[in-house]
Amino acid sequence: FPVTIRRQVNVNYNKLEQVNKEVNSFPYKSELGEDWTPILDASGGDCDSYATAKMEKLYKLGWTLKKMRLATCWVETGEYHAVLLCDLDNTTWVLDNRHPYPIKHSMLNYKWHKLQIPGTKEWELA
């Protein structure tokens, strides 16, 4: 990579890491039913609220909606879960309230269920 491209990739990854840590600092709170409202303060929320809060914060930092999408999956324990997927430098990164840092999509043993179509409110099966 030329220096300018490498520096930009690092800056963007740092934004992913910063937002993931910031939103993960809010308390986890189980919700009845589905409420995808972003966590706005320390009142907390469940996994889908973490994912939408991360999307909102990254959008405000300049990320385009075409580079982000919500996703649902089953984790290793069999529990249903929601995360945010972000595309950066030909890699899909998972921002997950179960992990302190963004993780490469290929490194997780999740069974993917539904993926938001980037830039839309539509979903497709994984």
Tab-separated table of N, CA and C in Angstrom:
chain	number	residue	atom	x	y	z
A	1	PHE	N	0.832	-1.199	0.000
A	1	PHE	CA	0.000	0.000	0.000
A	1	PHE	C	0.867	1.250	0.000
A	2	PRO	N	0.478	2.232	-0.762
A	2	PRO	CA	1.123	3.527	-0.550
A	2	PRO	C	0.787	4.017	0.859
A	3	VAL	N	1.629	4.834	1.410
A	3	VAL	CA	1.468	5.305	2.792
A	3	VAL	C	0.101	5.930	3.022
A	4	THR	N	-0.407	6.751	2.090
A	4	THR	CA	-1.688	7.428	2.303
A	4	THR	C	-2.834	6.437	2.389
A	5	ILE	N	-2.831	5.394	1.582
A	5	ILE	CA	-3.905	4.394	1.632
A	5	ILE	C	-3.827	3.617	2.939
A	6	ARG	N	-2.642	3.174	3.330
A	6	ARG	CA	-2.484	2.415	4.563
A	6	ARG	C	-2.953	3.239	5.761
A	7	ARG	N	-2.589	4.506	5.786
A	7	ARG	CA	-2.979	5.383	6.888
A	7	ARG	C	-4.505	5.509	6.946
A	8	GLN	N	-5.167	5.634	5.786
A	8	GLN	CA	-6.633	5.755	5.740
A	8	GLN	C	-7.296	4.478	6.252
A	9	VAL	N	-6.779	3.301	5.854
A	9	VAL	CA	-7.328	2.028	6.334
A	9	VAL	C	-7.224	1.965	7.858
A	10	ASN	N	-6.063	2.336	8.416
A	10	ASN	CA	-5.879	2.303	9.863
A	10	ASN	C	-6.827	3.264	10.565
A	11	VAL	N	-6.999	4.461	10.001
A	11	VAL	CA	-7.924	5.435	10.596
A	11	VAL	C	-9.333	4.865	10.611
A	12	ASN	N	-9.760	4.254	9.518
A	12	ASN	CA	-11.101	3.689	9.460
A	12	ASN	C	-11.261	2.509	10.410
A	13	TYR	N	-10.258	1.635	10.506
A	13	TYR	CA	-10.341	0.535	11.465
A	13	TYR	C	-10.409	1.101	12.883
A	14	ASN	N	-9.647	2.126	13.156
A	14	ASN	CA	-9.675	2.741	14.484
A	14	ASN	C	-11.061	3.274	14.818
A	15	LYS	N	-11.777	3.788	13.820
A	15	LYS	CA	-13.151	4.247	14.046
A	15	LYS	C	-14.049	3.064	14.423
A	16	LEU	N	-13.871	1.946	13.718
A	16	LEU	CA	-14.655	0.745	14.051
A	16	LEU	C	-14.388	0.327	15.493
A	17	GLU	N	-13.117	0.283	15.850
A	17	GLU	CA	-12.735	-0.131	17.196
A	17	GLU	C	-13.282	0.831	18.248
A	18	GLN	N	-13.152	2.118	17.994
A	18	GLN	CA	-13.629	3.141	18.927
A	18	GLN	C	-15.133	3.020	19.166
A	19	VAL	N	-15.900	2.903	18.096
A	19	VAL	CA	-17.362	2.812	18.213
A	19	VAL	C	-17.755	1.509	18.890
A	20	ASN	N	-17.106	0.404	18.542
A	20	ASN	CA	-17.438	-0.881	19.166
A	20	ASN	C	-17.226	-0.818	20.677
A	21	LYS	N	-16.081	-0.281	21.098
A	21	LYS	CA	-15.787	-0.188	22.535
A	21	LYS	C	-16.750	0.763	23.247
A	22	GLU	N	-17.022	1.909	22.609
A	22	GLU	CA	-17.903	2.902	23.226
A	22	GLU	C	-19.303	2.344	23.473
A	23	VAL	N	-19.885	1.740	22.454
A	23	VAL	CA	-21.244	1.211	22.601
A	23	VAL	C	-21.247	-0.015	23.510
A	24	ASN	N	-20.207	-0.841	23.433
A	24	ASN	CA	-20.140	-2.015	24.309
A	24	ASN	C	-20.026	-1.638	25.785
A	25	SER	N	-19.649	-0.409	26.071
A	25	SER	CA	-19.535	0.014	27.473
A	25	SER	C	-20.898	0.210	28.137
A	26	PHE	N	-21.954	0.319	27.340
A	26	PHE	CA	-23.293	0.440	27.907
A	26	PHE	C	-23.734	-0.907	28.478
A	27	PRO	N	-24.562	-0.896	29.520
A	27	PRO	CA	-24.983	-2.167	30.120
A	27	PRO	C	-25.897	-2.973	29.201
A	28	TYR	N	-25.745	-4.289	29.278
A	28	TYR	CA	-26.641	-5.181	28.536
A	28	TYR	C	-27.941	-5.307	29.317
A	29	LYS	N	-29.050	-5.233	28.605
A	29	LYS	CA	-30.365	-5.336	29.242
A	29	LYS	C	-31.272	-6.140	28.316
A	30	SER	N	-31.752	-7.273	28.801
A	30	SER	CA	-32.673	-8.081	27.994
A	30	SER	C	-33.954	-7.297	27.735
A	31	GLU	N	-34.492	-7.501	26.537
A	31	GLU	CA	-35.740	-6.840	26.161
A	31	GLU	C	-36.769	-7.896	25.801
A	32	LEU	N	-38.015	-7.592	26.078
A	32	LEU	CA	-39.101	-8.449	25.627
A	32	LEU	C	-39.447	-8.042	24.206
A	33	GLY	N	-39.517	-9.004	23.309
A	33	GLY	CA	-39.836	-8.692	21.922
A	33	GLY	C	-38.651	-8.074	21.204
A	34	GLU	N	-38.923	-7.587	20.014
A	34	GLU	CA	-37.876	-6.985	19.191
A	34	GLU	C	-38.007	-5.470	19.225
A	35	ASP	N	-36.962	-4.812	19.666
A	35	ASP	CA	-36.897	-3.357	19.673
A	35	ASP	C	-35.514	-2.966	19.187
A	36	TRP	N	-35.418	-2.547	17.936
A	36	TRP	CA	-34.141	-2.237	17.309
A	36	TRP	C	-33.737	-0.783	17.525
A	37	THR	N	-34.275	-0.144	18.545
A	37	THR	CA	-33.939	1.238	18.851
A	37	THR	C	-32.486	1.302	19.333
A	38	PRO	N	-31.678	2.197	18.746
A	38	PRO	CA	-30.276	2.296	19.178
A	38	PRO	C	-30.156	2.698	20.652
A	39	ILE	N	-29.124	2.176	21.308
A	39	ILE	CA	-28.801	2.593	22.674
A	39	ILE	C	-28.293	4.023	22.578
A	40	LEU	N	-28.889	4.919	23.303
A	40	LEU	CA	-28.474	6.314	23.238
A	40	LEU	C	-27.726	6.759	24.479
A	41	ASP	N	-27.851	5.999	25.551
A	41	ASP	CA	-27.204	6.401	26.800
A	41	ASP	C	-26.941	5.157	27.632
A	42	ALA	N	-26.601	5.356	28.857
A	42	ALA	CA	-26.236	4.250	29.738
A	42	ALA	C	-27.433	3.436	30.217
A	43	SER	N	-28.610	3.668	29.631
A	43	SER	CA	-29.767	2.861	30.024
A	43	SER	C	-29.647	1.430	29.504
A	44	GLY	N	-28.814	1.225	28.492
A	44	GLY	CA	-28.539	-0.119	28.012
A	44	GLY	C	-29.540	-0.628	27.001
A	45	GLY	N	-29.311	-1.857	26.569
A	45	GLY	CA	-30.175	-2.499	25.593
A	45	GLY	C	-29.641	-3.878	25.265
A	46	ASP	N	-30.307	-4.539	24.323
A	46	ASP	CA	-29.858	-5.879	23.938
A	46	ASP	C	-29.047	-5.809	22.642
A	47	CYS	N	-28.722	-6.958	22.070
A	47	CYS	CA	-27.776	-7.006	20.959
A	47	CYS	C	-28.228	-6.204	19.746
A	48	ASP	N	-29.528	-6.208	19.424
A	48	ASP	CA	-29.949	-5.442	18.256
A	48	ASP	C	-29.848	-3.942	18.505
A	49	SER	N	-30.028	-3.529	19.748
A	49	SER	CA	-29.862	-2.112	20.089
A	49	SER	C	-28.391	-1.692	20.037
A	50	TYR	N	-27.490	-2.588	20.421
A	50	TYR	CA	-26.060	-2.320	20.278
A	50	TYR	C	-25.717	-2.157	18.787
A	51	ALA	N	-26.190	-3.076	17.959
A	51	ALA	CA	-25.858	-3.063	16.532
A	51	ALA	C	-26.358	-1.787	15.855
A	52	THR	N	-27.586	-1.376	16.134
A	52	THR	CA	-28.118	-0.169	15.494
A	52	THR	C	-27.432	1.088	16.023
A	53	ALA	N	-27.044	1.093	17.289
A	53	ALA	CA	-26.312	2.245	17.839
A	53	ALA	C	-24.957	2.386	17.153
A	54	LYS	N	-24.293	1.273	16.918
A	54	LYS	CA	-22.989	1.308	16.244
A	54	LYS	C	-23.144	1.822	14.819
A	55	MET	N	-24.184	1.375	14.139
A	55	MET	CA	-24.428	1.844	12.780
A	55	MET	C	-24.666	3.359	12.772
A	56	GLU	N	-25.476	3.818	13.693
A	56	GLU	CA	-25.785	5.247	13.768
A	56	GLU	C	-24.528	6.079	14.058
A	57	LYS	N	-23.718	5.627	14.994
A	57	LYS	CA	-22.498	6.363	15.353
A	57	LYS	C	-21.498	6.390	14.190
A	58	LEU	N	-21.322	5.266	13.502
A	58	LEU	CA	-20.407	5.234	12.366
A	58	LEU	C	-20.908	6.116	11.227
A	59	TYR	N	-22.213	6.123	11.010
A	59	TYR	CA	-22.788	6.982	9.973
A	59	TYR	C	-22.473	8.455	10.280
A	60	LYS	N	-22.608	8.836	11.542
A	60	LYS	CA	-22.301	10.216	11.942
A	60	LYS	C	-20.817	10.540	11.801
A	61	LEU	N	-19.967	9.496	11.806
A	61	LEU	CA	-18.523	9.685	11.619
A	61	LEU	C	-18.116	9.634	10.143
A	62	GLY	N	-19.097	9.487	9.254
A	62	GLY	CA	-18.806	9.528	7.826
A	62	GLY	C	-18.857	8.214	7.080
A	63	TRP	N	-19.148	7.104	7.772
A	63	TRP	CA	-19.283	5.828	7.071
A	63	TRP	C	-20.563	5.859	6.241
A	64	THR	N	-20.519	5.284	5.046
A	64	THR	CA	-21.722	5.236	4.213
A	64	THR	C	-22.539	3.994	4.564
A	65	LEU	N	-23.839	4.087	4.335
A	65	LEU	CA	-24.714	2.947	4.609
A	65	LEU	C	-24.409	1.772	3.685
A	66	LYS	N	-23.791	2.029	2.550
A	66	LYS	CA	-23.413	0.946	1.624
A	66	LYS	C	-22.277	0.087	2.179
A	67	LYS	N	-21.565	0.587	3.190
A	67	LYS	CA	-20.443	-0.142	3.791
A	67	LYS	C	-20.837	-0.841	5.093
A	68	MET	N	-22.126	-0.722	5.492
A	68	MET	CA	-22.577	-1.307	6.761
A	68	MET	C	-23.885	-2.060	6.538
A	69	ARG	N	-24.085	-3.110	7.329
A	69	ARG	CA	-25.366	-3.815	7.302
A	69	ARG	C	-25.543	-4.572	8.609
A	70	LEU	N	-26.780	-4.632	9.030
A	70	LEU	CA	-27.122	-5.407	10.217
A	70	LEU	C	-27.195	-6.874	9.814
A	71	ALA	N	-26.966	-7.750	10.773
A	71	ALA	CA	-27.028	-9.187	10.496
A	71	ALA	C	-27.532	-9.917	11.729
A	72	THR	N	-28.205	-11.024	11.490
A	72	THR	CA	-28.636	-11.894	12.590
A	72	THR	C	-27.993	-13.261	12.388
A	73	CYS	N	-27.795	-13.957	13.507
A	73	CYS	CA	-27.100	-15.234	13.462
A	73	CYS	C	-27.392	-16.031	14.728
A	74	TRP	N	-26.942	-17.265	14.713
A	74	TRP	CA	-26.922	-18.079	15.925
A	74	TRP	C	-25.459	-18.196	16.340
A	75	VAL	N	-25.190	-17.954	17.614
A	75	VAL	CA	-23.822	-18.043	18.123
A	75	VAL	C	-23.538	-19.468	18.581
A	76	GLU	N	-22.319	-19.687	19.077
A	76	GLU	CA	-21.877	-21.029	19.458
A	76	GLU	C	-22.808	-21.710	20.452
A	77	THR	N	-23.449	-20.944	21.328
A	77	THR	CA	-24.333	-21.501	22.352
A	77	THR	C	-25.720	-21.821	21.808
A	78	GLY	N	-25.975	-21.417	20.551
A	78	GLY	CA	-27.283	-21.623	19.951
A	78	GLY	C	-28.221	-20.442	20.126
A	79	GLU	N	-27.770	-19.417	20.844
A	79	GLU	CA	-28.602	-18.232	21.040
A	79	GLU	C	-28.656	-17.398	19.762
A	80	TYR	N	-29.817	-16.767	19.548
A	80	TYR	CA	-29.991	-15.880	18.402
A	80	TYR	C	-29.382	-14.533	18.749
A	81	HIS	N	-28.738	-13.894	17.778
A	81	HIS	CA	-27.929	-12.717	18.065
A	81	HIS	C	-27.956	-11.757	16.882
A	82	ALA	N	-27.719	-10.470	17.143
A	82	ALA	CA	-27.632	-9.450	16.096
A	82	ALA	C	-26.309	-8.704	16.221
A	83	VAL	N	-25.725	-8.363	15.085
A	83	VAL	CA	-24.444	-7.654	15.041
A	83	VAL	C	-24.475	-6.649	13.890
A	84	LEU	N	-23.435	-5.846	13.819
A	84	LEU	CA	-23.243	-4.949	12.694
A	84	LEU	C	-22.049	-5.444	11.883
A	85	LEU	N	-22.216	-5.536	10.569
A	85	LEU	CA	-21.132	-5.895	9.661
A	85	LEU	C	-20.677	-4.630	8.937
A	86	CYS	N	-19.360	-4.434	8.849
A	86	CYS	CA	-18.794	-3.272	8.168
A	86	CYS	C	-17.734	-3.742	7.180
A	87	ASP	N	-17.795	-3.217	5.975
A	87	ASP	CA	-16.829	-3.576	4.944
A	87	ASP	C	-15.719	-2.540	4.904
A	88	LEU	N	-14.482	-3.016	5.011
A	88	LEU	CA	-13.313	-2.153	4.979
A	88	LEU	C	-12.167	-2.911	4.327
A	89	ASP	N	-11.597	-2.365	3.266
A	89	ASP	CA	-10.414	-2.935	2.631
A	89	ASP	C	-10.617	-4.409	2.258
A	90	ASN	N	-11.715	-4.704	1.592
A	90	ASN	CA	-12.058	-6.057	1.126
A	90	ASN	C	-12.210	-7.067	2.258
A	91	THR	N	-12.501	-6.585	3.454
A	91	THR	CA	-12.735	-7.453	4.606
A	91	THR	C	-14.045	-7.039	5.258
A	92	THR	N	-14.835	-8.019	5.662
A	92	THR	CA	-16.046	-7.731	6.425
A	92	THR	C	-15.715	-7.898	7.897
A	93	TRP	N	-15.911	-6.825	8.654
A	93	TRP	CA	-15.639	-6.803	10.093
A	93	TRP	C	-16.955	-6.901	10.850
A	94	VAL	N	-16.961	-7.664	11.931
A	94	VAL	CA	-18.139	-7.823	12.778
A	94	VAL	C	-17.954	-6.978	14.029
A	95	LEU	N	-18.903	-6.090	14.274
A	95	LEU	CA	-18.938	-5.311	15.512
A	95	LEU	C	-19.999	-5.956	16.388
A	96	ASP	N	-19.561	-6.530	17.475
A	96	ASP	CA	-20.375	-7.436	18.277
A	96	ASP	C	-20.248	-7.048	19.747
A	97	ASN	N	-21.357	-6.992	20.456
A	97	ASN	CA	-21.286	-6.654	21.885
A	97	ASN	C	-20.672	-7.780	22.715
A	98	ARG	N	-20.431	-8.926	22.111
A	98	ARG	CA	-19.786	-10.046	22.812
A	98	ARG	C	-18.269	-9.984	22.729
A	99	HIS	N	-17.734	-9.065	21.920
A	99	HIS	CA	-16.290	-8.971	21.705
A	99	HIS	C	-15.841	-7.512	21.805
A	100	PRO	N	-14.696	-7.257	22.443
A	100	PRO	CA	-14.247	-5.874	22.630
A	100	PRO	C	-13.703	-5.212	21.361
A	101	TYR	N	-13.286	-6.001	20.375
A	101	TYR	CA	-12.702	-5.456	19.154
A	101	TYR	C	-13.458	-5.975	17.940
A	102	PRO	N	-13.453	-5.220	16.833
A	102	PRO	CA	-14.017	-5.760	15.593
A	102	PRO	C	-13.268	-7.030	15.196
A	103	ILE	N	-14.005	-7.998	14.693
A	103	ILE	CA	-13.434	-9.298	14.331
A	103	ILE	C	-13.757	-9.579	12.867
A	104	LYS	N	-12.795	-10.161	12.159
A	104	LYS	CA	-13.045	-10.541	10.778
A	104	LYS	C	-14.194	-11.548	10.733
A	105	HIS	N	-15.094	-11.334	9.815
A	105	HIS	CA	-16.261	-12.190	9.617
A	105	HIS	C	-15.862	-13.661	9.540
A	106	SER	N	-14.776	-13.941	8.854
A	106	SER	CA	-14.327	-15.320	8.635
A	106	SER	C	-13.785	-15.988	9.900
A	107	MET	N	-13.532	-15.208	10.956
A	107	MET	CA	-12.958	-15.758	12.180
A	107	MET	C	-14.011	-16.241	13.180
A	108	LEU	N	-15.270	-15.924	12.919
A	108	LEU	CA	-16.325	-16.295	13.864
A	108	LEU	C	-17.047	-17.555	13.411
A	109	ASN	N	-17.403	-18.363	14.377
A	109	ASN	CA	-18.122	-19.597	14.089
A	109	ASN	C	-19.621	-19.376	14.295
A	110	TYR	N	-20.156	-18.340	13.672
A	110	TYR	CA	-21.576	-18.037	13.765
A	110	TYR	C	-22.301	-18.670	12.586
A	111	LYS	N	-23.543	-19.038	12.809
A	111	LYS	CA	-24.384	-19.524	11.714
A	111	LYS	C	-25.259	-18.336	11.308
A	112	TRP	N	-24.922	-17.731	10.171
A	112	TRP	CA	-25.600	-16.517	9.725
A	112	TRP	C	-26.999	-16.830	9.245
A	113	HIS	N	-27.947	-15.964	9.592
A	113	HIS	CA	-29.343	-16.168	9.236
A	113	HIS	C	-29.806	-15.140	8.214
A	114	LYS	N	-29.888	-13.878	8.625
A	114	LYS	CA	-30.356	-12.814	7.731
A	114	LYS	C	-29.330	-11.684	7.683
A	115	LEU	N	-29.214	-11.079	6.501
A	115	LEU	CA	-28.316	-9.955	6.295
A	115	LEU	C	-29.119	-8.796	5.698
A	116	GLN	N	-28.908	-7.630	6.228
A	116	GLN	CA	-29.521	-6.452	5.648
A	116	GLN	C	-28.831	-6.179	4.310
A	117	ILE	N	-29.602	-5.809	3.307
A	117	ILE	CA	-29.017	-5.425	2.028
A	117	ILE	C	-28.451	-4.019	2.215
A	118	PRO	N	-27.132	-3.837	2.007
A	118	PRO	CA	-26.506	-2.536	2.296
A	118	PRO	C	-27.225	-1.362	1.640
A	119	GLY	N	-27.416	-0.311	2.425
A	119	GLY	CA	-28.036	0.905	1.927
A	119	GLY	C	-29.545	0.853	1.819
A	120	THR	N	-30.164	-0.250	2.293
A	120	THR	CA	-31.625	-0.384	2.223
A	120	THR	C	-32.161	-0.832	3.583
A	121	LYS	N	-33.469	-0.943	3.664
A	121	LYS	CA	-34.105	-1.508	4.853
A	121	LYS	C	-34.554	-2.943	4.596
A	122	GLU	N	-34.125	-3.494	3.466
A	122	GLU	CA	-34.492	-4.852	3.069
A	122	GLU	C	-33.480	-5.859	3.607
A	123	TRP	N	-33.964	-7.092	3.803
A	123	TRP	CA	-33.126	-8.184	4.306
A	123	TRP	C	-33.152	-9.348	3.341
A	124	GLU	N	-32.089	-10.172	3.394
A	124	GLU	CA	-32.032	-11.393	2.608
A	124	GLU	C	-31.481	-12.515	3.491
A	125	LEU	N	-31.787	-13.741	3.112
A	125	LEU	CA	-31.225	-14.879	3.844
A	125	LEU	C	-29.737	-14.983	3.536
A	126	ALA	N	-28.986	-15.376	4.548
A	126	ALA	CA	-27.521	-15.499	4.371
A	126	ALA	C	-27.184	-16.697	3.515
